[in-house]
Short mmCIF file of C-alpha atoms and ligand atoms in Angstrom, two decimals:
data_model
loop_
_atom_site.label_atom_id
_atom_site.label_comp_id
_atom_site.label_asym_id
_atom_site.label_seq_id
_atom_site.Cartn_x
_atom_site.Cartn_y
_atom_site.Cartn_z
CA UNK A 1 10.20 14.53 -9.58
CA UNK A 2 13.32 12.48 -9.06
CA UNK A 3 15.83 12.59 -12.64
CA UNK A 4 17.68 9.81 -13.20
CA UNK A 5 20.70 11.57 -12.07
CA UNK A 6 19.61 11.81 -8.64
CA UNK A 7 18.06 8.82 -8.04
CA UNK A 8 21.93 7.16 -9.11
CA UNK A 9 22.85 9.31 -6.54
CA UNK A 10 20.67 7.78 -4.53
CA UNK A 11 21.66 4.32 -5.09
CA UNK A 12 25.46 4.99 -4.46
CA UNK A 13 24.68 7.08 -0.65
CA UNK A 14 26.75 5.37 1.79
CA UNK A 15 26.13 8.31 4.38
CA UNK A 16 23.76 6.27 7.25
CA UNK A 17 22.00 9.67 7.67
CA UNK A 18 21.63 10.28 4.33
CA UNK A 19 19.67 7.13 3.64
CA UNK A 20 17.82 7.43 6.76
CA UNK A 21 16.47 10.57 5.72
CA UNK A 22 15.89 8.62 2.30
CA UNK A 23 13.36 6.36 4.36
CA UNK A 24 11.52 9.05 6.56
CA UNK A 25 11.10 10.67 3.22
CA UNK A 26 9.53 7.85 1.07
CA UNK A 27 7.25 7.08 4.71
CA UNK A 28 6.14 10.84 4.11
CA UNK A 29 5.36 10.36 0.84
CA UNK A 30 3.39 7.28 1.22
CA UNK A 31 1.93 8.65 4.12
CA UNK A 32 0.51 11.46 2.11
CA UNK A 33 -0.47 9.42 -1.20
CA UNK A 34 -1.70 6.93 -0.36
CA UNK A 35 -1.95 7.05 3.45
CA UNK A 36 -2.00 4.72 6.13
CA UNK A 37 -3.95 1.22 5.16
CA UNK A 38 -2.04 -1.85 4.64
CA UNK A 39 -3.87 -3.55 2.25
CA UNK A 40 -3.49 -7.62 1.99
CA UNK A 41 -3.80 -10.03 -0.35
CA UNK A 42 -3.56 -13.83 -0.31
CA UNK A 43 -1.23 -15.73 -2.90
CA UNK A 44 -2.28 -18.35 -4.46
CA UNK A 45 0.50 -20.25 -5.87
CA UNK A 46 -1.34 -22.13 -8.57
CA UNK A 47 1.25 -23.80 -10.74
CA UNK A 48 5.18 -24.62 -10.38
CA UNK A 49 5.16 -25.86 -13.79
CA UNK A 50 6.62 -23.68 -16.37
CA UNK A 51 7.91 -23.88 -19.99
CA UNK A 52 10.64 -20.91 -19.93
CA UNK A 53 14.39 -21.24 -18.58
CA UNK A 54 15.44 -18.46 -17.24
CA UNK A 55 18.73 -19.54 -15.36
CA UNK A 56 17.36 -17.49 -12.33
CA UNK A 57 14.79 -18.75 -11.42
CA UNK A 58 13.98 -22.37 -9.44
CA UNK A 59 11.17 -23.04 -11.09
CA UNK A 60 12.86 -22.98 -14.80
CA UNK A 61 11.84 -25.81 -17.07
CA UNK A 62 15.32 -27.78 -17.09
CA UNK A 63 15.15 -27.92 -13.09
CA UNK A 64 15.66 -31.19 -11.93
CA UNK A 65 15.17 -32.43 -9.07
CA UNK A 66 11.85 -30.27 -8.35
CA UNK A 67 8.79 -31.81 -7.84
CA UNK A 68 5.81 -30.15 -9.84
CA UNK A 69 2.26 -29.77 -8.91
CA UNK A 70 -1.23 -27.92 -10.07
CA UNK A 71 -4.21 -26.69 -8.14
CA UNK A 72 -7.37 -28.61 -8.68
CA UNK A 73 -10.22 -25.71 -8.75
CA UNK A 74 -11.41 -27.42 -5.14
CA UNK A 75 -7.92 -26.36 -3.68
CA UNK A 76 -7.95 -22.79 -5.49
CA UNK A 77 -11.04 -22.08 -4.02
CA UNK A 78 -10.59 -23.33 -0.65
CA UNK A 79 -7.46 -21.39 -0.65
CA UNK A 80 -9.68 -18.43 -1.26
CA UNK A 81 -12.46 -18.92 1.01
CA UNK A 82 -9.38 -19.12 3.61
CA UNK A 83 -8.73 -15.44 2.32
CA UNK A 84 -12.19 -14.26 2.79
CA UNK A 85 -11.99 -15.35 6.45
CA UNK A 86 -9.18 -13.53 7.36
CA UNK A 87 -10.52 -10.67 6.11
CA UNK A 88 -8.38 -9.93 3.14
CA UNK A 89 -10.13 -7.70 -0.12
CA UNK A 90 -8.31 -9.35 -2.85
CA UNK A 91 -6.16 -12.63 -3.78
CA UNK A 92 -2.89 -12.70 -6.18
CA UNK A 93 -3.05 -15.97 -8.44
CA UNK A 94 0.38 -16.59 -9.33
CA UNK A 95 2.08 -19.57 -11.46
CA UNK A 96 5.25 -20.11 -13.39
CA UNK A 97 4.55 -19.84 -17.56
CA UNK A 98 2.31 -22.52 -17.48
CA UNK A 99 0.56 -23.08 -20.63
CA UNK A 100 -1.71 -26.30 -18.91
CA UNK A 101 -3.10 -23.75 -17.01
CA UNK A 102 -5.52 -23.52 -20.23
CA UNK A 103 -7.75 -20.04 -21.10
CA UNK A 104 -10.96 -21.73 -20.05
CA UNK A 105 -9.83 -22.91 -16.79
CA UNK A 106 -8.40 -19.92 -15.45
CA UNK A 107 -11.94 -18.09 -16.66
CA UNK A 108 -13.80 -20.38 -14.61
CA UNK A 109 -11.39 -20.27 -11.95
CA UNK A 110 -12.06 -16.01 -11.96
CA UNK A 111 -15.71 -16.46 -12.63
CA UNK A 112 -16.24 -18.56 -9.86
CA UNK A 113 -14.29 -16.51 -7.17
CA UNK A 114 -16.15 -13.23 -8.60
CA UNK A 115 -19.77 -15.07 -8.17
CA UNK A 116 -18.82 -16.66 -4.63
CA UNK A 117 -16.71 -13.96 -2.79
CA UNK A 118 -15.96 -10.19 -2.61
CA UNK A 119 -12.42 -10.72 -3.51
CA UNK A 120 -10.61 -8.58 -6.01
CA UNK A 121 -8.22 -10.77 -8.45
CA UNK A 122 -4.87 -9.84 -9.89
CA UNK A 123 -3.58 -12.70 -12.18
CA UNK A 124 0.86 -12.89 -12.19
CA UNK A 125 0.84 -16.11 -14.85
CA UNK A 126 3.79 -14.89 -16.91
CA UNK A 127 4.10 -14.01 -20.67
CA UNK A 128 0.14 -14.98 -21.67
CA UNK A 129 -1.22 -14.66 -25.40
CA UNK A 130 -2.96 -11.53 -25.73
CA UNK A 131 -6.32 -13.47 -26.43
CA UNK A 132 -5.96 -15.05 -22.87
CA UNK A 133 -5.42 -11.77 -21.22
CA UNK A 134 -8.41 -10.61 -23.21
CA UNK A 135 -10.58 -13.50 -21.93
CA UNK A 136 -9.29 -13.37 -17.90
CA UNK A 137 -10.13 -9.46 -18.30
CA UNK A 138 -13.51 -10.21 -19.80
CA UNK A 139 -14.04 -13.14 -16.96
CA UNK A 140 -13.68 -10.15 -14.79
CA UNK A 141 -9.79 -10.56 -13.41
CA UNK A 142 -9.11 -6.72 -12.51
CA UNK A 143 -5.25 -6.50 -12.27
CA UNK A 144 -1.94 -8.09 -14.00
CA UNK A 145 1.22 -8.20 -12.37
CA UNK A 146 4.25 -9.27 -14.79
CA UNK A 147 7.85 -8.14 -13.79
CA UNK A 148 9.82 -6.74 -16.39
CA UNK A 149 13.06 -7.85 -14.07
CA UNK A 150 15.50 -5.11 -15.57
CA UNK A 151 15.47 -2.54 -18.00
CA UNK A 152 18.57 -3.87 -19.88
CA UNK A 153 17.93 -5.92 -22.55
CA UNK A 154 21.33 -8.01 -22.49
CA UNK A 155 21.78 -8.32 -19.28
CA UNK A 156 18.44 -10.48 -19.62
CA UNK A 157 19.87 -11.91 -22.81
CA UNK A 158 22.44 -13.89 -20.51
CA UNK A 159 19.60 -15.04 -18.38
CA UNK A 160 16.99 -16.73 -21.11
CA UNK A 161 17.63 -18.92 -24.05
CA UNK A 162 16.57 -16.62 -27.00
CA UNK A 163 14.36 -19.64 -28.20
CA UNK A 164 12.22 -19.55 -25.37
CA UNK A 165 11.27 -16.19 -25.36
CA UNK A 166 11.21 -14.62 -29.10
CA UNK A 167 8.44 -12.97 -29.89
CA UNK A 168 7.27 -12.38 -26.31
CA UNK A 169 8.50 -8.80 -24.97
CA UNK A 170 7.62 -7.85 -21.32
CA UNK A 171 6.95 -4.34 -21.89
CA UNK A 172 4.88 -4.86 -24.80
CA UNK A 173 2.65 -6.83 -22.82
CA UNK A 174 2.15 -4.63 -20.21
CA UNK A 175 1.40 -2.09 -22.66
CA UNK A 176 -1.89 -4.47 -23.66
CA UNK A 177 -2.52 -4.92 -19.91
CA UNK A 178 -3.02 -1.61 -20.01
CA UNK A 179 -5.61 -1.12 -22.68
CA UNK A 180 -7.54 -3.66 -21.54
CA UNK A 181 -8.51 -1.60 -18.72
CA UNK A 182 -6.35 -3.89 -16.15
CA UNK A 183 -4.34 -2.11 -12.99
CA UNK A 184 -0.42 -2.92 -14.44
CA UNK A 185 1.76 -3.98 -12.34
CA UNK A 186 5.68 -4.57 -12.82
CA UNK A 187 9.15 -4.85 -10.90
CA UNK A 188 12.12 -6.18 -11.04
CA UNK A 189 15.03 -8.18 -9.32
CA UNK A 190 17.63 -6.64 -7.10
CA UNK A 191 21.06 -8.00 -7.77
CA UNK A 192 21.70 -9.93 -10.65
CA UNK A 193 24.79 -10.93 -11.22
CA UNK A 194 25.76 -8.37 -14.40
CA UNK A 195 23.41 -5.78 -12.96
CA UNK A 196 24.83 -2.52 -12.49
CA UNK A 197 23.91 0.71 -10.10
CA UNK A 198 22.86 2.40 -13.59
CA UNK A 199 20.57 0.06 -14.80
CA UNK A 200 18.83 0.10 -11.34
CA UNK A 201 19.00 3.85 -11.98
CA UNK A 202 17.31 2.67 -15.24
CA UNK A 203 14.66 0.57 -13.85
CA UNK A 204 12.95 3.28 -11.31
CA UNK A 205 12.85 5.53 -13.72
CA UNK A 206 11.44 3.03 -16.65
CA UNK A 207 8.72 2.14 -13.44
CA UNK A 208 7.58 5.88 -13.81
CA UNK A 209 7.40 5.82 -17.51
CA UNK A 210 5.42 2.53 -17.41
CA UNK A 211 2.98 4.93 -15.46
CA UNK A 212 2.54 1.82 -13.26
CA UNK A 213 -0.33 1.31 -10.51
CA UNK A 214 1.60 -1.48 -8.55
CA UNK A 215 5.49 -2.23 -8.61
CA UNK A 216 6.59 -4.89 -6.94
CA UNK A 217 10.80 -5.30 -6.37
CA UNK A 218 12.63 -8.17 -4.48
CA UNK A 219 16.30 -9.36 -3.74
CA UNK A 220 17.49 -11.75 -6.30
CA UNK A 221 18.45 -15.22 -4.60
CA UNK A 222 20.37 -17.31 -5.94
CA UNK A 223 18.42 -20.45 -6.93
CA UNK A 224 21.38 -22.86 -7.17
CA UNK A 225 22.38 -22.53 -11.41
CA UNK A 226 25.28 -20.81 -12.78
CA UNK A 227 25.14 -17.67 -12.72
CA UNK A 228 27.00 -14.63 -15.02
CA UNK A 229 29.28 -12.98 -13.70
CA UNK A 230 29.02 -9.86 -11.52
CA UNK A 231 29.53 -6.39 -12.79
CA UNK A 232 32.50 -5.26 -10.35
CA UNK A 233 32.33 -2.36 -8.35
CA UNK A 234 28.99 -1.20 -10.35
CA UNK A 235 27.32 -4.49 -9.41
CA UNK A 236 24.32 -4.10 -7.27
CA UNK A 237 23.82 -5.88 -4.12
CA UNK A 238 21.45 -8.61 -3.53
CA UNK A 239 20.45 -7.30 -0.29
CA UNK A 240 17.74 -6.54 1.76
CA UNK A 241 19.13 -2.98 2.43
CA UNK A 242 19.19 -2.20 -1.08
CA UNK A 243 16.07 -3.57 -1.70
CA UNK A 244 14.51 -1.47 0.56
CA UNK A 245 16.40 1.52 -0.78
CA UNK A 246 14.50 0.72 -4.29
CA UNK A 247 11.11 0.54 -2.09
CA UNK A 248 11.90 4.40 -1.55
CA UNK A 249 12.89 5.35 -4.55
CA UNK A 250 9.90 3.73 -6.54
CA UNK A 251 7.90 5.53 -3.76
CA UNK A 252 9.11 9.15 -4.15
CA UNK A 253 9.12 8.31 -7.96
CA UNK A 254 5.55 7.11 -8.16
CA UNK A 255 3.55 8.28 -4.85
CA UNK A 256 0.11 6.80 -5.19
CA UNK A 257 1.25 3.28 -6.82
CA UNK A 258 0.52 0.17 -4.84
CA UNK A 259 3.90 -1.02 -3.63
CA UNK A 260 4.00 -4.52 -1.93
CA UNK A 261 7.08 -5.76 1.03
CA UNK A 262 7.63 -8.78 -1.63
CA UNK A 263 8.39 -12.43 -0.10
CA UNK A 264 11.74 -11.98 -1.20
CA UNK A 265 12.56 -9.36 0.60
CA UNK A 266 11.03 -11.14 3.73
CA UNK A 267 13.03 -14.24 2.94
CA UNK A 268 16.49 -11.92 2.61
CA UNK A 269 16.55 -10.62 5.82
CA UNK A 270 13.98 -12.81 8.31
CA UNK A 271 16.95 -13.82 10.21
CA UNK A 272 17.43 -10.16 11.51
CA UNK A 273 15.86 -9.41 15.04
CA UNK A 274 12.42 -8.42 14.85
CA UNK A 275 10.83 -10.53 12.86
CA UNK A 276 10.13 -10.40 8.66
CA UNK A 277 10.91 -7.05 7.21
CA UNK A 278 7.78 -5.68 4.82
CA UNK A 279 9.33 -2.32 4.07
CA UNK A 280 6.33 -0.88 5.62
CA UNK A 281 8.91 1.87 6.82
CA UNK A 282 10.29 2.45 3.66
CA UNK A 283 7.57 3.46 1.63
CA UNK A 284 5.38 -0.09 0.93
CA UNK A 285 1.70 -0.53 1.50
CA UNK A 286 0.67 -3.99 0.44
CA UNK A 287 1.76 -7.24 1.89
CA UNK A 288 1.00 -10.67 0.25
CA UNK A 289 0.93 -13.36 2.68
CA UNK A 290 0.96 -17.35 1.27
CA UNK A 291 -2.38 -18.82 1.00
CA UNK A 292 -1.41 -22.37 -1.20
CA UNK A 293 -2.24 -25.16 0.86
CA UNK A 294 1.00 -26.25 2.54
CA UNK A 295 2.31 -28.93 1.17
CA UNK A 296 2.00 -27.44 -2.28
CA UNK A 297 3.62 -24.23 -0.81
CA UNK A 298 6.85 -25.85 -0.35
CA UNK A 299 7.32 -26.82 -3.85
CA UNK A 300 6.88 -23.17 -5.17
CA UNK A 301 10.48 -23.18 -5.06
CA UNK A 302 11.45 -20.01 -6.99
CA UNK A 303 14.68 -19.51 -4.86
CA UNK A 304 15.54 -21.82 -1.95
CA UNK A 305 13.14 -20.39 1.20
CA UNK A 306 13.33 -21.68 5.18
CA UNK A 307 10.14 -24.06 4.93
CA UNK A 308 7.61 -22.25 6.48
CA UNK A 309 5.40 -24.41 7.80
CA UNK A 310 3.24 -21.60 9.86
CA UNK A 311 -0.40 -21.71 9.09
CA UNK A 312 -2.31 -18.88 7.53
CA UNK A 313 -4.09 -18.33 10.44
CA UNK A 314 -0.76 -17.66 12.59
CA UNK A 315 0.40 -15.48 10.01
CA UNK A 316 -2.35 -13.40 9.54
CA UNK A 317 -2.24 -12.76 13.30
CA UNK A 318 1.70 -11.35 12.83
CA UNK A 319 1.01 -9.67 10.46
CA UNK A 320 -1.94 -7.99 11.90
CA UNK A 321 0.64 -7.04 15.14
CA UNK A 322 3.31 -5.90 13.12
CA UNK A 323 0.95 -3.55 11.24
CA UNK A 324 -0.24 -2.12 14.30
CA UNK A 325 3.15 -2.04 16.04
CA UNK A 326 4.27 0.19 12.84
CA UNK A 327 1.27 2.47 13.56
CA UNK A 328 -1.10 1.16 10.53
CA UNK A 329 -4.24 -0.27 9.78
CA UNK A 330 -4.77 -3.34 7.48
CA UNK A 331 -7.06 -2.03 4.61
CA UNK A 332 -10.37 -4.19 4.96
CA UNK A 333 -11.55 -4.12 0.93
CA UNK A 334 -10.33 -4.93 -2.23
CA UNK A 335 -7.56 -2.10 -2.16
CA UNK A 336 -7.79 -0.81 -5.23
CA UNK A 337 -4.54 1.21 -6.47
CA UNK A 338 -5.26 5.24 -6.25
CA UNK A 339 -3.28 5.89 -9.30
CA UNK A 340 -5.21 3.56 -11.22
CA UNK A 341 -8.35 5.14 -9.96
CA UNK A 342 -7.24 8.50 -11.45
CA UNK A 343 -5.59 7.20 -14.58
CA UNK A 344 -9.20 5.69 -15.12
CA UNK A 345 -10.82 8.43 -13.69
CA UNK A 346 -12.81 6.38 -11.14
CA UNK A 347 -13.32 7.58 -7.37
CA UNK A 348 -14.35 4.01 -6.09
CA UNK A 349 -12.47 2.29 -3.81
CA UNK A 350 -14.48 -0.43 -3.30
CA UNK A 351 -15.55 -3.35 -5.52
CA UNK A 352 -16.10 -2.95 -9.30
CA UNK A 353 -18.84 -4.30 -11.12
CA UNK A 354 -18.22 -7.59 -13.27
CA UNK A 355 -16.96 -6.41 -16.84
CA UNK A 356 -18.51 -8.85 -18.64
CA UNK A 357 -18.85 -8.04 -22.36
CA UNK A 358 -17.38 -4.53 -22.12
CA UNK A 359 -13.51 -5.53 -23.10
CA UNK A 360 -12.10 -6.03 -26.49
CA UNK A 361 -8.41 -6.32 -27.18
CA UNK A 362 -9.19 -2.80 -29.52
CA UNK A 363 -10.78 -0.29 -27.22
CA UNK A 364 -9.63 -1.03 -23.77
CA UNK A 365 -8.90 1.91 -22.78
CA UNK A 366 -12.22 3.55 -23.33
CA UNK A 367 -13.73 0.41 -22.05
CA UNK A 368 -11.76 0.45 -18.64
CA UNK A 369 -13.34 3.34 -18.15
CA UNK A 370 -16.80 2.16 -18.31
CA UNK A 371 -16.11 -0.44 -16.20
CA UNK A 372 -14.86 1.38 -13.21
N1 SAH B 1 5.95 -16.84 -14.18
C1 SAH B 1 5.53 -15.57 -13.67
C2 SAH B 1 5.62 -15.40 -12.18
C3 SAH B 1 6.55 -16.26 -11.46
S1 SAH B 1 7.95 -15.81 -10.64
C4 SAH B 1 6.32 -14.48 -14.31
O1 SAH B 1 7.35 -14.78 -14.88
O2 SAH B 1 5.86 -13.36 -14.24
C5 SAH B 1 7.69 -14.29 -9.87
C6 SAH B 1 8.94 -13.46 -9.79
O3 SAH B 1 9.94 -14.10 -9.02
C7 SAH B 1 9.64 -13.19 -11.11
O4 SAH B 1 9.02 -12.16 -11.79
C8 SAH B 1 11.06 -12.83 -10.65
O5 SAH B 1 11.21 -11.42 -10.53
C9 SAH B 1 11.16 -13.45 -9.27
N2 SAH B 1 12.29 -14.39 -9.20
C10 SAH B 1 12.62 -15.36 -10.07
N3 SAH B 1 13.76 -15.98 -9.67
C11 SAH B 1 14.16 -15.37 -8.54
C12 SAH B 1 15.28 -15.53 -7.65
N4 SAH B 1 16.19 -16.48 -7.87
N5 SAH B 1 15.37 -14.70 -6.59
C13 SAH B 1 14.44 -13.77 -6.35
N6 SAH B 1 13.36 -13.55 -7.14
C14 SAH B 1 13.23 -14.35 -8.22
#
């Protein structure tokens, strides 16, 4: 077990050997948790709309000039038919904090891709009411992903207007995720401006306490605001390389999570030779290629991206290539995260029976367990 000590140590390695040996280390380690399956899931990108501002982001409320758009249920479930297809096990619904995307819709949304495919579902909507999260649960929506972005408090302070986001607190929600029998799932941004090695340091470690199944951690990018300033020689680079760096580190720190090579990280350092970089070296498992129908796809704008016009099709064929070139095999079923299996104490990996009925907002724990 890494202490916080050493994984700072980590972070500030400048020896090429040293960090190489970083990397063949987090590969063993994944190699031996979790072993060699690459499992994918489609993203479906289902809103750009979204009623917070944090100055990050591109798809912040005061945005101008972005165009906005929602999935009819036709599209959403075209978009996952596409994913049964290609043979992926589960889909990621995504959307900024969009409070149109109303309770009942999204539980018909989940009801209907449970009843009409084998697909697994993990929801990423943003800061939800607990009575929502209850609901999608209860619809039968098996996993939550919700980024806690960085372990320091005011360093997010300079990021979101107070007034937007009282009463809402990341962690706490997670915590719910949790008892409601969901797999959690949480990250954070690499590179801030303000962020510093330590709070990094911070992060990986507040990923173990979190006791998280998946953890998800991309470049920050700048999106075109102004932005604080930068936190001088302790200020963490927005780069690919140390993105990857917190890959390994979250792998060595939590072996059996589920740990995806994020779009951003892709989008960081495509134009390197060799084609998009899913940290499948560096201790990931998981990649999430887009499924929302094109010309919605290029309005999901979080940080500027080279419009990718390549159909899913075509990527799902890369992909498939650069899994094998890396010596792997893309994980045919829903993919399931092993340390959510044990925390639960379930041995299945394959699909779960519907929860229907079994979830309340009190006993979720003891309820997760009869649902796995
Ligand atoms: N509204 C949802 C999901 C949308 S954004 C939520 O807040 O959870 C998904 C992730 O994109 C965020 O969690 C954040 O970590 C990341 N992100 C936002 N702005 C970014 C930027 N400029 N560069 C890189 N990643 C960014």
């Amino acid at each position: 077990m890494l202490a916080r000590t050493a994984i700072l140590g980590w972070l500030e390695e400048t020896r090429s050997e040293q960090l190489a040996w970083l990397f063949r280390w987090a590969d063993e380690v994944r190699r031996e948790a979790v072993g060699d399956l690459v499992h994918l899931r489609g993203l479906i990108e289902l809103s750009n709309h979204c009623c917070r501002d944090c100055s990050y982001c591109g798809l912040r409320r005061s945005q101008p000039d972005l165009p906005r758009y929602r999935l009819t249920m036709d599209e959403i479930m075209a978009s996952a038919r596409e994913a049964v297809a290609l043979g992926y096990g589960s889909v990621v619904l995504q959307s900024g904090d969009d409070p149109e995307l109303r309770e009942d819709f999204i539980s018909q949304v989940i009801q209907t891709i449970r009843a009409e495919t084998p697909l697994a579902i993990t929801l990423s909507l943003g800061e939800r009411k607990q009575s929502e999260l209850v609901a999608w649960r209860r619809a039968g929506a098996e996993r939550y992903f919700l980024r806690f972005e960085s372990s320091n408090p005011s360093l997010l302070a300079r990021y979101r207007p107070a007034r937007l986001h009282r009463g809402t607190s990341r962690i706490a929600l997670l915590h719910c995720v949790r008892e409601l029998g969901y797999e959690v799932g949480s990250g954070i941004m690499v590179g801030l401006p303000g962020q510093t090695l330590d709070d990094l340091a911070r992060d990986i470690c507040l990923f173990r306490e979190l006791d998280l199944d998946m953890i998800g951690v991309g470049p920050y990018i700048a999106a075109g605001e102004p932005i604080g300033p930068a936190a001088g020689e302790r200020q963490v680079p927005a780069s690919a390389a140390m993105t990857r760096r917190v890959v390994a580190l979250a792998r060595v720190t939590c072996p059996d999570t589920n740990i995806p090579g994020t779009t951003a990280l892709v989008a960081a350092s495509t134009t390197s030779a060799g084609g998009p970089d899913w940290a499948l070296d560096a201790g990931s498992n998981v990649i999430m290629p887009p499924l929302t129908p094109e010309h919605q796809r290029r309005k999901y704008r979080i940080y500027p991206k080279p419009e990718d016009l390549t159909d899913a099709a075509n990527v799902r064929r890369s992909i498939a290539e650069h899994i094998a070139r890396q010596g792997r095999l893309p994980g045919l079923g829903p993919g399931a995260s092993l340390h959510w299996q044990r925390r639960v104490g379930s041995t299945v990996g394959t699909r779960r029976e519907p929860p229907e009925g079994r979830v309340s907002a009190e006993g979720g724990t003891r309820h997760a367990r009869s649902v796995a």
